[in-house]
mmCIF file of C-alpha atoms in Angstrom:
data_model
loop_
_atom_site.group_PDB
_atom_site.id
_atom_site.type_symbol
_atom_site.label_atom_id
_atom_site.label_comp_id
_atom_site.label_asym_id
_atom_site.label_seq_id
_atom_site.Cartn_x
_atom_site.Cartn_y
_atom_site.Cartn_z
ATOM 1 C CA MET A 26 148.170 -127.916 -175.088
ATOM 2 C CA LEU A 27 149.988 -124.221 -175.627
ATOM 3 C CA SER A 28 152.865 -124.222 -172.963
ATOM 4 C CA HIS A 29 151.046 -121.294 -171.506
ATOM 5 C CA GLU A 30 148.093 -122.892 -171.311
ATOM 6 C CA ARG A 31 146.945 -123.723 -167.781
ATOM 7 C CA PRO A 32 145.261 -127.583 -168.128
ATOM 8 C CA LEU A 33 141.527 -127.489 -167.418
ATOM 9 C CA GLU A 34 139.867 -130.239 -164.311
ATOM 10 C CA TRP A 35 136.633 -130.933 -164.195
ATOM 11 C CA VAL A 36 135.365 -131.181 -160.378
ATOM 12 C CA GLY A 37 132.385 -133.457 -159.683
ATOM 13 C CA SER A 38 129.746 -133.630 -162.888
ATOM 14 C CA SER A 39 130.547 -130.430 -164.077
ATOM 15 C CA HIS A 40 132.406 -132.617 -167.949
ATOM 16 C CA LYS A 41 128.988 -134.815 -167.689
ATOM 17 C CA ASP A 42 126.517 -131.805 -166.953
ATOM 18 C CA LEU A 43 128.073 -129.956 -170.200
ATOM 19 C CA MET A 44 128.075 -132.552 -172.134
ATOM 20 C CA ALA A 45 124.372 -133.253 -171.344
ATOM 21 C CA LEU A 46 124.302 -129.148 -172.351
ATOM 22 C CA PRO A 47 122.872 -128.949 -176.527
ATOM 23 C CA ALA A 48 125.803 -128.684 -179.368
ATOM 24 C CA ASP A 49 125.852 -124.659 -179.958
ATOM 25 C CA VAL A 50 126.083 -124.191 -175.642
ATOM 26 C CA ARG A 51 129.359 -126.473 -175.424
ATOM 27 C CA ARG A 52 131.004 -124.833 -178.284
ATOM 28 C CA LEU A 53 130.383 -122.314 -177.106
ATOM 29 C CA PHE A 54 131.117 -122.828 -173.196
ATOM 30 C CA GLY A 55 134.501 -125.098 -174.957
ATOM 31 C CA PHE A 56 135.627 -122.317 -177.354
ATOM 32 C CA ALA A 57 135.449 -120.071 -173.679
ATOM 33 C CA LEU A 58 137.159 -122.089 -171.597
ATOM 34 C CA SER A 59 140.068 -122.674 -173.915
ATOM 35 C CA LEU A 60 139.713 -119.100 -174.176
ATOM 36 C CA ALA A 61 140.474 -119.302 -170.778
ATOM 37 C CA GLN A 62 143.208 -121.780 -169.927
ATOM 38 C CA ALA A 63 144.727 -119.167 -172.213
ATOM 39 C CA GLY A 64 145.077 -116.514 -169.498
ATOM 40 C CA ASP A 65 141.909 -114.029 -171.815
ATOM 41 C CA ARG A 66 138.213 -114.441 -171.143
ATOM 42 C CA HIS A 67 135.128 -114.829 -173.499
ATOM 43 C CA ASP A 68 133.003 -111.935 -174.273
ATOM 44 C CA ALA A 69 129.900 -113.709 -172.875
ATOM 45 C CA THR A 70 132.425 -114.002 -169.611
ATOM 46 C CA LYS A 71 130.765 -112.799 -166.334
ATOM 47 C CA VAL A 72 132.371 -112.397 -162.496
ATOM 48 C CA LEU A 73 129.687 -114.362 -160.644
ATOM 49 C CA LYS A 74 128.614 -112.215 -157.181
ATOM 50 C CA GLY A 75 128.763 -113.300 -154.289
ATOM 51 C CA PHE A 76 132.519 -115.445 -154.444
ATOM 52 C CA GLY A 77 134.618 -112.369 -153.763
ATOM 53 C CA GLY A 78 136.186 -110.624 -156.761
ATOM 54 C CA ALA A 79 136.695 -112.156 -160.274
ATOM 55 C CA GLY A 80 138.487 -115.088 -159.773
ATOM 56 C CA VAL A 81 134.370 -117.203 -160.252
ATOM 57 C CA LEU A 82 133.454 -116.544 -163.467
ATOM 58 C CA GLU A 83 130.642 -117.458 -165.335
ATOM 59 C CA VAL A 84 129.736 -118.065 -168.706
ATOM 60 C CA LEU A 85 126.305 -117.645 -170.524
ATOM 61 C CA GLU A 86 124.129 -118.186 -173.791
ATOM 62 C CA ASP A 87 120.890 -118.035 -174.185
ATOM 63 C CA ASP A 88 119.537 -120.997 -177.167
ATOM 64 C CA VAL A 89 116.184 -121.839 -178.197
ATOM 65 C CA GLY A 90 115.616 -124.367 -174.452
ATOM 66 C CA GLY A 91 116.322 -121.396 -172.456
ATOM 67 C CA THR A 92 119.338 -119.970 -170.483
ATOM 68 C CA TYR A 93 123.179 -122.440 -170.098
ATOM 69 C CA ARG A 94 125.373 -121.315 -167.347
ATOM 70 C CA ALA A 95 129.831 -122.850 -167.258
ATOM 71 C CA VAL A 96 130.472 -120.981 -163.594
ATOM 72 C CA TYR A 97 135.073 -122.177 -163.307
ATOM 73 C CA THR A 98 137.085 -120.452 -161.680
ATOM 74 C CA VAL A 99 140.544 -119.008 -162.427
ATOM 75 C CA LYS A 100 141.599 -118.229 -157.997
ATOM 76 C CA PHE A 101 144.304 -121.090 -158.942
ATOM 77 C CA ALA A 102 147.521 -121.324 -160.727
ATOM 78 C CA GLU A 103 147.713 -125.097 -160.612
ATOM 79 C CA ALA A 104 144.346 -125.255 -163.631
ATOM 80 C CA VAL A 105 141.213 -123.696 -164.731
ATOM 81 C CA PHE A 106 138.416 -125.308 -162.985
ATOM 82 C CA VAL A 107 135.152 -126.276 -164.213
ATOM 83 C CA LEU A 108 132.418 -126.142 -161.222
ATOM 84 C CA HIS A 109 129.169 -125.990 -163.289
ATOM 85 C CA CYS A 110 127.323 -126.267 -166.135
ATOM 86 C CA PHE A 111 123.863 -126.646 -165.770
ATOM 87 C CA GLN A 112 120.713 -124.473 -167.537
ATOM 88 C CA LYS A 113 119.275 -122.425 -165.143
ATOM 89 C CA LYS A 114 115.963 -122.305 -164.076
ATOM 90 C CA SER A 115 114.746 -119.548 -161.037
ATOM 91 C CA LYS A 116 112.205 -117.853 -161.564
ATOM 92 C CA ARG A 117 112.910 -114.633 -159.647
ATOM 93 C CA GLY A 118 115.136 -113.110 -162.246
ATOM 94 C CA ILE A 119 118.866 -113.377 -163.258
ATOM 95 C CA ALA A 120 119.358 -114.541 -159.686
ATOM 96 C CA THR A 121 121.452 -117.995 -159.827
ATOM 97 C CA PRO A 122 119.442 -119.980 -158.055
ATOM 98 C CA LYS A 123 119.964 -121.269 -153.616
ATOM 99 C CA GLU A 124 121.317 -124.415 -154.816
ATOM 100 C CA ASP A 125 123.365 -124.086 -158.289
ATOM 101 C CA MET A 126 125.089 -121.557 -155.262
ATOM 102 C CA ASP A 127 125.446 -123.835 -152.953
ATOM 103 C CA ILE A 128 127.400 -126.759 -155.933
ATOM 104 C CA ILE A 129 129.251 -123.904 -157.028
ATOM 105 C CA ARG A 130 130.423 -122.830 -153.259
ATOM 106 C CA ALA A 131 131.105 -126.867 -152.201
ATOM 107 C CA ARG A 132 132.973 -127.275 -155.770
ATOM 108 C CA LEU A 133 135.019 -124.671 -155.277
ATOM 109 C CA LYS A 134 136.220 -126.218 -151.553
ATOM 110 C CA LEU A 135 137.245 -129.130 -153.321
ATOM 111 C CA ALA A 136 139.218 -127.461 -156.583
ATOM 112 C CA GLU A 137 141.432 -125.898 -153.897
ATOM 113 C CA ALA A 138 142.142 -128.979 -151.723
ATOM 114 C CA PHE A 139 142.299 -130.374 -155.963
ATOM 115 C CA ALA A 140 145.182 -127.008 -155.893
ATOM 116 C CA LYS A 141 146.909 -128.033 -153.267
ATOM 117 C CA GLU A 142 147.660 -131.957 -154.272
ATOM 118 C CA LEU A 143 149.066 -130.185 -156.934
ATOM 119 C CA ARG A 144 151.759 -127.897 -155.493
ATOM 120 C CA LYS A 145 152.969 -131.121 -153.872
#
C-alpha cells in the first residue's frame, strides 16, 4: 500500500456481504474501493442521496443476477469505511430500500465513532 493511501475499514458485515456477491461484481467494487483509498473515484460511483453532501458514496454494478451496490464513506481522514454491500431489491424504481438506508445510517455512526478512536 502506498503511503498516501487511506486504509480500508469494513463496518458490520460489509466484508462478508461483499464476498457473497458475484466475482465480477466483487472485482469492480474492489477496484472502486482501491481508487477511493487513493483519493480518486470510479466512473460507476455516485453520491448517495440523503446524507447531506458528497461524503457517502455508492458504487453501482449490474450483473445477470441483478443490480448490486457498495456504499462507503470518505468523510473521515483516518480511513475509507465500507458501510454496506448488497443486491438492490427495491420494487420502486432506483430508490434504495428503507431497510438498507437504515443499515447505512447506523453503520455511518459506527464509522464516526471508530474514526474518533483512530485519532487518539
